[in-house]
Amino acid sequence: MNSSETGKPLLRALKGKITDVPPIWLMRQAGRYLPEYRQTRQRAGNFLNLVYSPELACEVTMQPLRRYDFDAAIIFSDILVIPQALGQELEFIEEKGPVLNPVRSAEAFARLSPAKFAETLAPVYEALRLTCAQMRKDGFGRTTMIGFSGAPWTLACYMVEGGSSRDFQHVKSWAYRDPESFSVLIDTLTEAVTEHLLQQIAAGAEVVQIFDSWSGVLDHNQFSQWVIKPTRRIAEAIREAYPDVPVIGFPKGCGRLAMDYAQNSKVTALSLDSQISPKSAVSLFQPLMPVQGNLDPVCLLAGGTALEAGVEDIVAHLGKGPFIFNLGHGIVKETPPENVEKLVALVRGST
Ligand code: CP3
């Protein structure tokens, strides 16, 4: 191996290097599709107990590495720990997802108490430290540790709607009606996200990813104000404190606005959803930055020849530039674990 080929493959790709074999990890790689995850989750009692128990969070973070030897671990946590740390009530209800006590005005937001912010998030950093030590112990020396956060806009969506939503009417109408008070919420979230990511880096994260799952519901002006501007502030603050730590941005579902994001958000790399064709991403985005993505999670679930064709399409186009193989969104819980094994073999060229 020549010396330019040394180092962790994921970090090399994020530095703009072209790797012979693309590094691979999957969003939601630790989760319900794995029987060992379901077992640990049962032991924890509920999802939030799992998130806030460093030993158990470490264990489930390690599970997909042990099965598939991915190029990255992503710390097991959730984006909604930030609203909770800011004082909002949060519950996960089986088959329904997150439920929060909605915050629909500046006054309601001011009533939340962030007094326990650091204390609430401390177990996440402890889980990171434990997982980094475990990875060293178990010989995962080429595996990169990823920390993450929700982006301010996506966190505001959950905080204001009180959970998932069909049309995001409450959060969007607040932003249109009273941008001044809405920006108090976004600014507070921007600071909280920055702090949370810096702490994760201090605890061992070598890369951070910002999930903006609902960036696709905004018009172009609102996108610029509530997605790009806060993301740029976060990316710049991280770069100032840790110039070598790459920031991956994932503006899911934003379609053509992804170009605006790539040019102006100051992230190091762009995670693409499945709607963008790999062929167009080669000329649109790869000249600007490394890209990550973008197999349809349901194509992975389906497997067979569709999976082979999907992987071939992505690797043949994007593999010629700086690239990380991933899905276009999180793995779905019905996915057969053997399809993931097949996927890894296809990407690594060993089938
Ligand atoms: O990727 C990983 O392996 C790390 C862990 C991770 C989780 N959530 C664990 C999780 C990450 C990176 C997230 C991010 C997250 N959480 C996002 C952004 C990405 C996206 O999917 O758009 C969002 C929007 C959330 C909020 C959230 N958490 C929802 C809406 C739900 C319910 C939906 C569902 O799949 O049930 C969750 C729950 C959740 N977060 C699970 C896992 C493994 C499943 C819960 C369980 O085990 O019962």
CSV table of C-alpha atoms and ligand atoms in Angstrom, one decimal:
chain,number,residue,atom,x,y,z
A,1,MET,CA,0.0,0.0,0.0
A,2,ASN,CA,1.5,3.4,-0.9
A,3,SER,CA,1.5,6.0,1.8
A,4,SER,CA,-1.3,8.1,0.1
A,5,GLU,CA,-3.6,5.1,0.7
A,6,THR,CA,-3.1,5.1,4.5
A,7,GLY,CA,-5.5,6.6,7.0
A,8,LYS,CA,-9.2,6.0,7.5
A,9,PRO,CA,-11.1,5.6,4.2
A,10,LEU,CA,-14.0,7.8,5.3
A,11,LEU,CA,-11.7,10.7,6.3
A,12,ARG,CA,-9.7,10.4,3.1
A,13,ALA,CA,-12.9,10.7,1.0
A,14,LEU,CA,-13.9,13.8,3.1
A,15,LYS,CA,-10.6,15.4,2.4
A,16,GLY,CA,-11.5,15.1,-1.3
A,17,LYS,CA,-9.4,12.0,-2.1
A,18,ILE,CA,-10.7,9.4,-4.5
A,19,THR,CA,-10.6,6.0,-2.9
A,20,ASP,CA,-10.3,2.7,-4.9
A,21,VAL,CA,-13.2,1.3,-3.0
A,22,PRO,CA,-15.8,3.8,-1.6
A,23,PRO,CA,-16.2,3.9,2.1
A,24,ILE,CA,-19.6,2.9,3.3
A,25,TRP,CA,-21.9,3.5,6.3
A,26,LEU,CA,-25.7,3.7,6.4
A,27,MET,CA,-28.0,6.2,8.1
A,28,ARG,CA,-29.8,4.4,11.0
A,29,GLN,CA,-27.4,1.5,10.7
A,30,ALA,CA,-28.1,0.7,14.3
A,31,GLY,CA,-31.8,0.0,14.5
A,32,ARG,CA,-34.8,-2.2,14.5
A,33,TYR,CA,-33.9,-4.2,11.4
A,34,LEU,CA,-31.2,-5.9,13.6
A,35,PRO,CA,-32.4,-8.6,16.0
A,36,GLU,CA,-29.6,-7.8,18.4
A,37,TYR,CA,-30.8,-4.2,18.5
A,38,ARG,CA,-34.3,-5.3,19.3
A,39,GLN,CA,-33.0,-7.4,22.1
A,40,THR,CA,-30.9,-4.5,23.6
A,41,ARG,CA,-33.9,-2.1,23.2
A,42,GLN,CA,-36.1,-4.5,25.1
A,43,ARG,CA,-33.5,-4.7,27.9
A,44,ALA,CA,-33.5,-0.9,28.0
A,45,GLY,CA,-37.3,-0.8,28.3
A,46,ASN,CA,-37.9,2.1,25.9
A,47,PHE,CA,-36.1,4.0,23.2
A,48,LEU,CA,-35.1,7.0,25.4
A,49,ASN,CA,-33.7,4.8,28.1
A,50,LEU,CA,-31.5,3.3,25.4
A,51,VAL,CA,-30.4,6.7,24.2
A,52,TYR,CA,-29.5,7.9,27.7
A,53,SER,CA,-27.7,4.8,28.9
A,54,PRO,CA,-24.1,5.1,27.8
A,55,GLU,CA,-23.3,1.4,28.0
A,56,LEU,CA,-26.3,0.3,26.0
A,57,ALA,CA,-25.9,3.1,23.5
A,58,CYS,CA,-22.3,2.0,23.0
A,59,GLU,CA,-23.4,-1.6,22.6
A,60,VAL,CA,-26.0,-0.8,19.8
A,61,THR,CA,-23.5,1.6,18.1
A,62,MET,CA,-21.1,-1.4,17.9
A,63,GLN,CA,-23.6,-3.9,16.6
A,64,PRO,CA,-23.6,-2.9,12.9
A,65,LEU,CA,-19.8,-2.7,12.9
A,66,ARG,CA,-19.5,-6.2,14.2
A,67,ARG,CA,-21.8,-7.5,11.5
A,68,TYR,CA,-20.7,-5.5,8.5
A,69,ASP,CA,-17.4,-3.7,9.3
A,70,PHE,CA,-18.7,-0.4,8.1
A,71,ASP,CA,-16.3,2.4,7.5
A,72,ALA,CA,-18.0,4.5,10.1
A,73,ALA,CA,-19.8,4.2,13.4
A,74,ILE,CA,-22.5,6.8,14.1
A,75,ILE,CA,-23.2,7.4,17.8
A,76,PHE,CA,-26.5,6.0,18.8
A,77,SER,CA,-28.7,8.9,19.9
A,78,ASP,CA,-31.5,11.0,18.4
A,79,ILE,CA,-31.9,14.5,17.1
A,80,LEU,CA,-34.7,15.2,19.6
A,81,VAL,CA,-32.4,15.1,22.6
A,82,ILE,CA,-31.8,18.9,21.9
A,83,PRO,CA,-35.5,19.9,22.4
A,84,GLN,CA,-35.5,17.8,25.5
A,85,ALA,CA,-32.3,19.4,26.8
A,86,LEU,CA,-33.9,22.8,26.2
A,87,GLY,CA,-36.7,21.8,28.5
A,88,GLN,CA,-39.4,20.4,26.2
A,89,GLU,CA,-41.3,17.3,27.2
A,90,LEU,CA,-40.6,14.4,24.8
A,91,GLU,CA,-42.0,10.9,24.5
A,92,PHE,CA,-41.6,8.2,21.9
A,93,ILE,CA,-44.8,6.3,21.3
A,94,GLU,CA,-44.6,2.8,19.8
A,95,GLU,CA,-45.7,2.8,16.1
A,96,LYS,CA,-46.4,6.5,16.3
A,97,GLY,CA,-43.0,8.2,16.8
A,98,PRO,CA,-42.0,11.3,18.8
A,99,VAL,CA,-44.5,13.4,20.7
A,100,LEU,CA,-43.6,16.8,22.1
A,101,ASN,CA,-45.6,19.4,24.0
A,102,PRO,CA,-45.9,21.9,21.1
A,103,VAL,CA,-44.2,25.3,21.4
A,104,ARG,CA,-46.1,27.7,19.2
A,105,SER,CA,-45.1,31.2,20.3
A,106,ALA,CA,-42.1,33.2,21.6
A,107,GLU,CA,-43.9,33.2,25.0
A,108,ALA,CA,-44.2,29.5,25.1
A,109,PHE,CA,-40.6,29.1,24.0
A,110,ALA,CA,-39.5,31.5,26.7
A,111,ARG,CA,-41.3,29.4,29.3
A,112,LEU,CA,-39.0,26.4,28.7
A,113,SER,CA,-36.1,26.0,31.1
A,114,PRO,CA,-32.8,25.0,29.5
A,115,ALA,CA,-31.2,24.8,33.0
A,116,LYS,CA,-30.5,21.1,32.5
A,117,PHE,CA,-29.1,21.4,29.0
A,118,ALA,CA,-25.5,20.1,29.7
A,119,GLU,CA,-26.7,17.5,32.3
A,120,THR,CA,-29.3,16.0,29.9
A,121,LEU,CA,-26.8,15.7,27.0
A,122,ALA,CA,-23.8,14.4,29.2
A,123,PRO,CA,-24.8,10.7,28.6
A,124,VAL,CA,-24.4,11.2,24.8
A,125,TYR,CA,-20.8,12.3,25.3
A,126,GLU,CA,-20.1,9.5,27.8
A,127,ALA,CA,-21.5,7.0,25.1
A,128,LEU,CA,-19.1,8.5,22.6
A,129,ARG,CA,-16.1,8.1,24.9
A,130,LEU,CA,-17.1,4.5,25.7
A,131,THR,CA,-17.6,3.6,22.0
A,132,CYS,CA,-14.3,5.1,20.9
A,133,ALA,CA,-12.5,3.1,23.6
A,134,GLN,CA,-14.4,-0.1,22.6
A,135,MET,CA,-13.6,0.5,18.9
A,136,ARG,CA,-9.9,0.7,19.7
A,137,LYS,CA,-10.1,-2.4,21.9
A,138,ASP,CA,-11.9,-4.4,19.3
A,139,GLY,CA,-9.5,-3.5,16.4
A,140,PHE,CA,-11.8,-1.1,14.5
A,141,GLY,CA,-8.8,1.1,13.8
A,142,ARG,CA,-9.9,2.1,10.3
A,143,THR,CA,-13.4,3.0,11.4
A,144,THR,CA,-14.4,6.7,11.7
A,145,MET,CA,-16.6,7.9,14.6
A,146,ILE,CA,-19.5,10.2,13.5
A,147,GLY,CA,-21.4,12.5,15.8
A,148,PHE,CA,-24.6,14.2,14.7
A,149,SER,CA,-27.4,16.7,15.3
A,150,GLY,CA,-30.6,17.8,13.8
A,151,ALA,CA,-30.4,21.1,12.0
A,152,PRO,CA,-32.2,24.1,13.6
A,153,TRP,CA,-35.0,24.1,11.0
A,154,THR,CA,-35.8,20.4,11.4
A,155,LEU,CA,-35.7,20.7,15.2
A,156,ALA,CA,-38.0,23.7,15.1
A,157,CYS,CA,-40.4,21.6,13.0
A,158,TYR,CA,-40.7,18.9,15.7
A,159,MET,CA,-40.8,21.5,18.5
A,160,VAL,CA,-43.6,23.6,17.0
A,161,GLU,CA,-45.7,20.8,15.4
A,162,GLY,CA,-45.2,18.6,18.5
A,163,GLY,CA,-44.2,15.6,16.4
A,164,SER,CA,-44.2,14.6,12.8
A,165,SER,CA,-46.5,16.5,10.5
A,166,ARG,CA,-48.1,16.3,7.1
A,167,ASP,CA,-47.9,20.0,6.0
A,168,PHE,CA,-45.9,21.8,8.8
A,169,GLN,CA,-48.5,24.5,8.9
A,170,HIS,CA,-47.8,25.7,12.4
A,171,VAL,CA,-44.0,26.1,12.1
A,172,LYS,CA,-44.2,27.6,8.6
A,173,SER,CA,-46.9,30.1,9.4
A,174,TRP,CA,-45.0,31.2,12.5
A,175,ALA,CA,-41.9,31.8,10.3
A,176,TYR,CA,-43.9,33.8,7.8
A,177,ARG,CA,-46.1,35.7,10.2
A,178,ASP,CA,-43.4,36.8,12.7
A,179,PRO,CA,-39.9,36.1,11.4
A,180,GLU,CA,-38.4,38.2,14.3
A,181,SER,CA,-39.7,36.0,17.1
A,182,PHE,CA,-39.2,32.8,15.0
A,183,SER,CA,-35.5,33.8,14.6
A,184,VAL,CA,-35.2,33.8,18.4
A,185,LEU,CA,-36.1,30.1,18.3
A,186,ILE,CA,-33.8,29.4,15.4
A,187,ASP,CA,-30.9,31.3,16.9
A,188,THR,CA,-31.2,29.5,20.2
A,189,LEU,CA,-31.3,26.2,18.3
A,190,THR,CA,-28.2,27.3,16.3
A,191,GLU,CA,-26.3,27.8,19.5
A,192,ALA,CA,-27.5,24.6,21.0
A,193,VAL,CA,-26.6,22.5,18.0
A,194,THR,CA,-23.2,24.1,17.8
A,195,GLU,CA,-22.5,23.4,21.4
A,196,HIS,CA,-23.8,19.8,21.1
A,197,LEU,CA,-21.6,19.1,18.1
A,198,LEU,CA,-18.5,20.7,19.7
A,199,GLN,CA,-19.0,18.6,22.8
A,200,GLN,CA,-19.4,15.4,20.6
A,201,ILE,CA,-16.1,16.3,18.9
A,202,ALA,CA,-14.4,16.8,22.3
A,203,ALA,CA,-15.7,13.3,23.3
A,204,GLY,CA,-14.2,11.6,20.2
A,205,ALA,CA,-16.4,12.3,17.1
A,206,GLU,CA,-14.1,12.7,14.1
A,207,VAL,CA,-16.9,13.9,11.7
A,208,VAL,CA,-20.3,15.4,12.3
A,209,GLN,CA,-23.4,15.2,10.3
A,210,ILE,CA,-26.3,17.7,10.4
A,211,PHE,CA,-29.7,16.2,9.5
A,212,ASP,CA,-32.1,18.6,8.0
A,213,SER,CA,-34.8,16.1,7.3
A,214,TRP,CA,-37.6,18.7,6.6
A,215,SER,CA,-35.6,21.2,4.5
A,216,GLY,CA,-37.8,20.3,1.6
A,217,VAL,CA,-40.9,22.0,2.8
A,218,LEU,CA,-39.6,25.6,2.5
A,219,ASP,CA,-39.7,28.0,-0.5
A,220,HIS,CA,-36.4,29.4,-1.7
A,221,ASN,CA,-36.4,32.5,0.5
A,222,GLN,CA,-37.3,30.7,3.6
A,223,PHE,CA,-34.8,28.0,2.8
A,224,SER,CA,-32.1,30.5,2.6
A,225,GLN,CA,-33.1,32.1,5.9
A,226,TRP,CA,-33.9,29.0,8.1
A,227,VAL,CA,-31.8,26.3,6.5
A,228,ILE,CA,-28.7,27.8,4.9
A,229,LYS,CA,-28.0,30.7,7.3
A,230,PRO,CA,-28.1,28.7,10.5
A,231,THR,CA,-26.2,25.8,8.9
A,232,ARG,CA,-23.5,28.2,7.8
A,233,ARG,CA,-23.1,29.6,11.3
A,234,ILE,CA,-22.8,26.1,12.7
A,235,ALA,CA,-20.3,24.9,10.1
A,236,GLU,CA,-18.2,28.1,10.6
A,237,ALA,CA,-18.1,27.7,14.3
A,238,ILE,CA,-17.0,24.1,14.1
A,239,ARG,CA,-14.3,24.9,11.5
A,240,GLU,CA,-13.0,27.7,13.8
A,241,ALA,CA,-12.7,25.4,16.8
A,242,TYR,CA,-11.7,22.2,14.9
A,243,PRO,CA,-10.4,23.1,11.4
A,244,ASP,CA,-9.8,19.4,10.6
A,245,VAL,CA,-13.2,18.0,11.5
A,246,PRO,CA,-15.5,17.6,8.4
A,247,VAL,CA,-19.1,18.6,8.5
A,248,ILE,CA,-21.5,16.6,6.4
A,249,GLY,CA,-24.8,18.4,5.5
A,250,PHE,CA,-28.0,16.4,4.7
A,251,PRO,CA,-30.6,18.8,3.4
A,252,LYS,CA,-33.2,16.1,2.7
A,253,GLY,CA,-35.8,16.6,0.0
A,254,CYS,CA,-34.8,20.1,-1.0
A,255,GLY,CA,-34.6,19.3,-4.7
A,256,ARG,CA,-33.0,22.0,-6.8
A,257,LEU,CA,-32.2,24.1,-3.7
A,258,ALA,CA,-29.4,21.6,-2.9
A,259,MET,CA,-27.2,23.7,-5.2
A,260,ASP,CA,-27.8,26.8,-3.1
A,261,TYR,CA,-27.0,24.7,0.0
A,262,ALA,CA,-23.8,23.3,-1.5
A,263,GLN,CA,-22.6,26.7,-2.5
A,264,ASN,CA,-23.5,28.7,0.6
A,265,SER,CA,-23.9,26.5,3.7
A,266,LYS,CA,-20.1,26.0,4.2
A,267,VAL,CA,-20.5,22.3,4.9
A,268,THR,CA,-17.5,20.1,3.9
A,269,ALA,CA,-19.6,17.4,2.1
A,270,LEU,CA,-23.1,16.9,0.9
A,271,SER,CA,-25.3,13.9,1.7
A,272,LEU,CA,-27.8,13.4,-1.2
A,273,ASP,CA,-31.3,12.0,-1.0
A,274,SER,CA,-32.4,9.4,-3.5
A,275,GLN,CA,-34.2,11.8,-5.9
A,276,ILE,CA,-31.0,13.3,-7.3
A,277,SER,CA,-29.6,11.1,-10.1
A,278,PRO,CA,-26.0,10.0,-9.5
A,279,LYS,CA,-25.2,11.0,-13.1
A,280,SER,CA,-26.3,14.6,-12.5
A,281,ALA,CA,-24.6,14.7,-9.1
A,282,VAL,CA,-21.2,14.0,-10.7
A,283,SER,CA,-21.3,17.3,-12.7
A,284,LEU,CA,-23.4,19.4,-10.3
A,285,PHE,CA,-22.0,18.6,-6.8
A,286,GLN,CA,-18.8,16.6,-7.0
A,287,PRO,CA,-16.8,19.4,-8.4
A,288,LEU,CA,-17.8,21.5,-5.3
A,289,MET,CA,-17.3,18.9,-2.6
A,290,PRO,CA,-17.3,15.2,-1.6
A,291,VAL,CA,-20.8,13.7,-1.9
A,292,GLN,CA,-22.5,10.9,0.1
A,293,GLY,CA,-25.4,8.8,-0.9
A,294,ASN,CA,-27.9,7.9,-2.2
A,295,LEU,CA,-29.5,4.5,-2.6
A,296,ASP,CA,-33.2,4.4,-2.0
A,297,PRO,CA,-33.7,2.6,1.4
A,298,VAL,CA,-36.6,0.6,-0.2
A,299,CYS,CA,-34.3,-0.6,-3.0
A,300,LEU,CA,-32.1,-2.1,-0.2
A,301,LEU,CA,-35.2,-3.6,1.4
A,302,ALA,CA,-36.2,-5.1,-2.0
A,303,GLY,CA,-32.8,-6.6,-2.7
A,304,GLY,CA,-32.2,-8.8,-5.7
A,305,THR,CA,-31.4,-7.4,-9.2
A,306,ALA,CA,-32.9,-4.0,-8.3
A,307,LEU,CA,-30.2,-3.7,-5.5
A,308,GLU,CA,-27.4,-4.7,-7.9
A,309,ALA,CA,-28.5,-2.2,-10.5
A,310,GLY,CA,-29.0,0.6,-7.9
A,311,VAL,CA,-25.5,0.1,-6.5
A,312,GLU,CA,-23.9,-0.1,-10.0
A,313,ASP,CA,-25.6,3.1,-11.1
A,314,ILE,CA,-24.3,5.0,-8.0
A,315,VAL,CA,-20.8,3.6,-7.8
A,316,ALA,CA,-20.1,3.8,-11.6
A,317,HIS,CA,-20.9,7.5,-11.6
A,318,LEU,CA,-19.9,8.8,-8.2
A,319,GLY,CA,-17.0,6.4,-7.5
A,320,LYS,CA,-14.8,8.4,-9.9
A,321,GLY,CA,-14.7,11.4,-7.5
A,322,PRO,CA,-14.6,11.9,-3.7
A,323,PHE,CA,-17.5,9.8,-2.5
A,324,ILE,CA,-19.0,7.9,0.5
A,325,PHE,CA,-21.6,5.3,-0.2
A,326,ASN,CA,-24.8,5.6,1.9
A,327,LEU,CA,-28.6,5.5,1.6
A,328,GLY,CA,-30.7,8.5,0.5
A,329,HIS,CA,-32.4,8.3,4.0
A,330,GLY,CA,-32.4,6.0,7.0
A,331,ILE,CA,-32.6,2.2,6.6
A,332,VAL,CA,-36.2,1.0,7.1
A,333,LYS,CA,-37.0,-1.5,9.8
A,334,GLU,CA,-38.3,-4.3,7.5
A,335,THR,CA,-34.9,-4.5,5.7
A,336,PRO,CA,-33.5,-8.1,5.8
A,337,PRO,CA,-30.1,-8.0,7.5
A,338,GLU,CA,-28.7,-10.2,4.7
A,339,ASN,CA,-29.5,-7.5,2.1
A,340,VAL,CA,-27.2,-5.2,4.0
A,341,GLU,CA,-24.5,-7.8,3.8
A,342,LYS,CA,-25.1,-8.1,0.1
A,343,LEU,CA,-24.9,-4.3,-0.3
A,344,VAL,CA,-21.6,-4.1,1.5
A,345,ALA,CA,-20.2,-6.9,-0.7
A,346,LEU,CA,-21.4,-5.2,-3.9
A,347,VAL,CA,-19.9,-1.8,-2.9
A,348,ARG,CA,-16.6,-3.4,-1.9
A,349,GLY,CA,-16.5,-5.4,-5.1
A,350,SER,CA,-16.3,-8.9,-3.5
A,351,THR,CA,-19.4,-10.5,-5.1
B,1,CP3,O1,-28.1,6.4,12.3
B,1,CP3,C1,-28.0,5.8,13.4
B,1,CP3,O2,-27.8,4.6,13.5
B,1,CP3,C2,-27.9,6.6,14.7
B,1,CP3,C3,-29.0,6.9,15.3
B,1,CP3,C4,-30.1,7.8,14.9
B,1,CP3,C5,-31.5,7.6,15.3
B,1,CP3,N1,-32.2,8.7,14.9
B,1,CP3,C6,-32.0,6.5,16.1
B,1,CP3,C7,-33.4,6.2,16.1
B,1,CP3,C8,-30.1,9.0,14.1
B,1,CP3,C9,-29.0,9.6,13.3
B,1,CP3,C10,-31.4,9.5,14.1
B,1,CP3,C11,-31.8,10.8,13.5
B,1,CP3,C12,-33.2,11.2,13.5
B,1,CP3,N2,-34.1,11.1,14.4
B,1,CP3,C13,-33.7,12.0,12.4
B,1,CP3,C14,-33.0,12.5,11.2
B,1,CP3,C15,-32.9,11.5,10.1
B,1,CP3,C16,-34.3,11.2,9.5
B,1,CP3,O3,-34.7,10.0,9.7
B,1,CP3,O4,-34.8,12.1,8.8
B,1,CP3,C17,-35.1,12.3,12.8
B,1,CP3,C18,-36.1,13.1,12.0
B,1,CP3,C19,-35.3,11.7,14.1
B,1,CP3,C20,-36.5,11.8,14.9
B,1,CP3,C21,-37.1,10.4,15.1
B,1,CP3,N3,-36.5,9.5,15.9
B,1,CP3,C22,-38.3,9.9,14.6
B,1,CP3,C23,-39.2,10.7,13.7
B,1,CP3,C24,-38.4,8.6,15.0
B,1,CP3,C25,-39.6,7.7,14.8
B,1,CP3,C26,-39.6,7.1,13.5
B,1,CP3,C27,-39.2,5.6,13.6
B,1,CP3,O5,-38.4,5.2,12.8
B,1,CP3,O6,-39.8,5.0,14.5
B,1,CP3,C28,-37.3,8.3,15.8
B,1,CP3,C29,-37.0,7.0,16.5
B,1,CP3,C30,-35.6,6.4,16.3
B,1,CP3,N4,-34.5,7.1,16.3
B,1,CP3,C31,-35.4,5.0,16.1
B,1,CP3,C32,-34.0,4.9,16.0
B,1,CP3,C33,-33.2,3.6,15.9
B,1,CP3,C34,-36.4,3.9,16.2
B,1,CP3,C35,-37.0,3.9,17.5
B,1,CP3,C36,-37.0,2.5,18.2
B,1,CP3,O7,-36.0,1.8,18.3
B,1,CP3,O8,-38.1,2.3,18.7
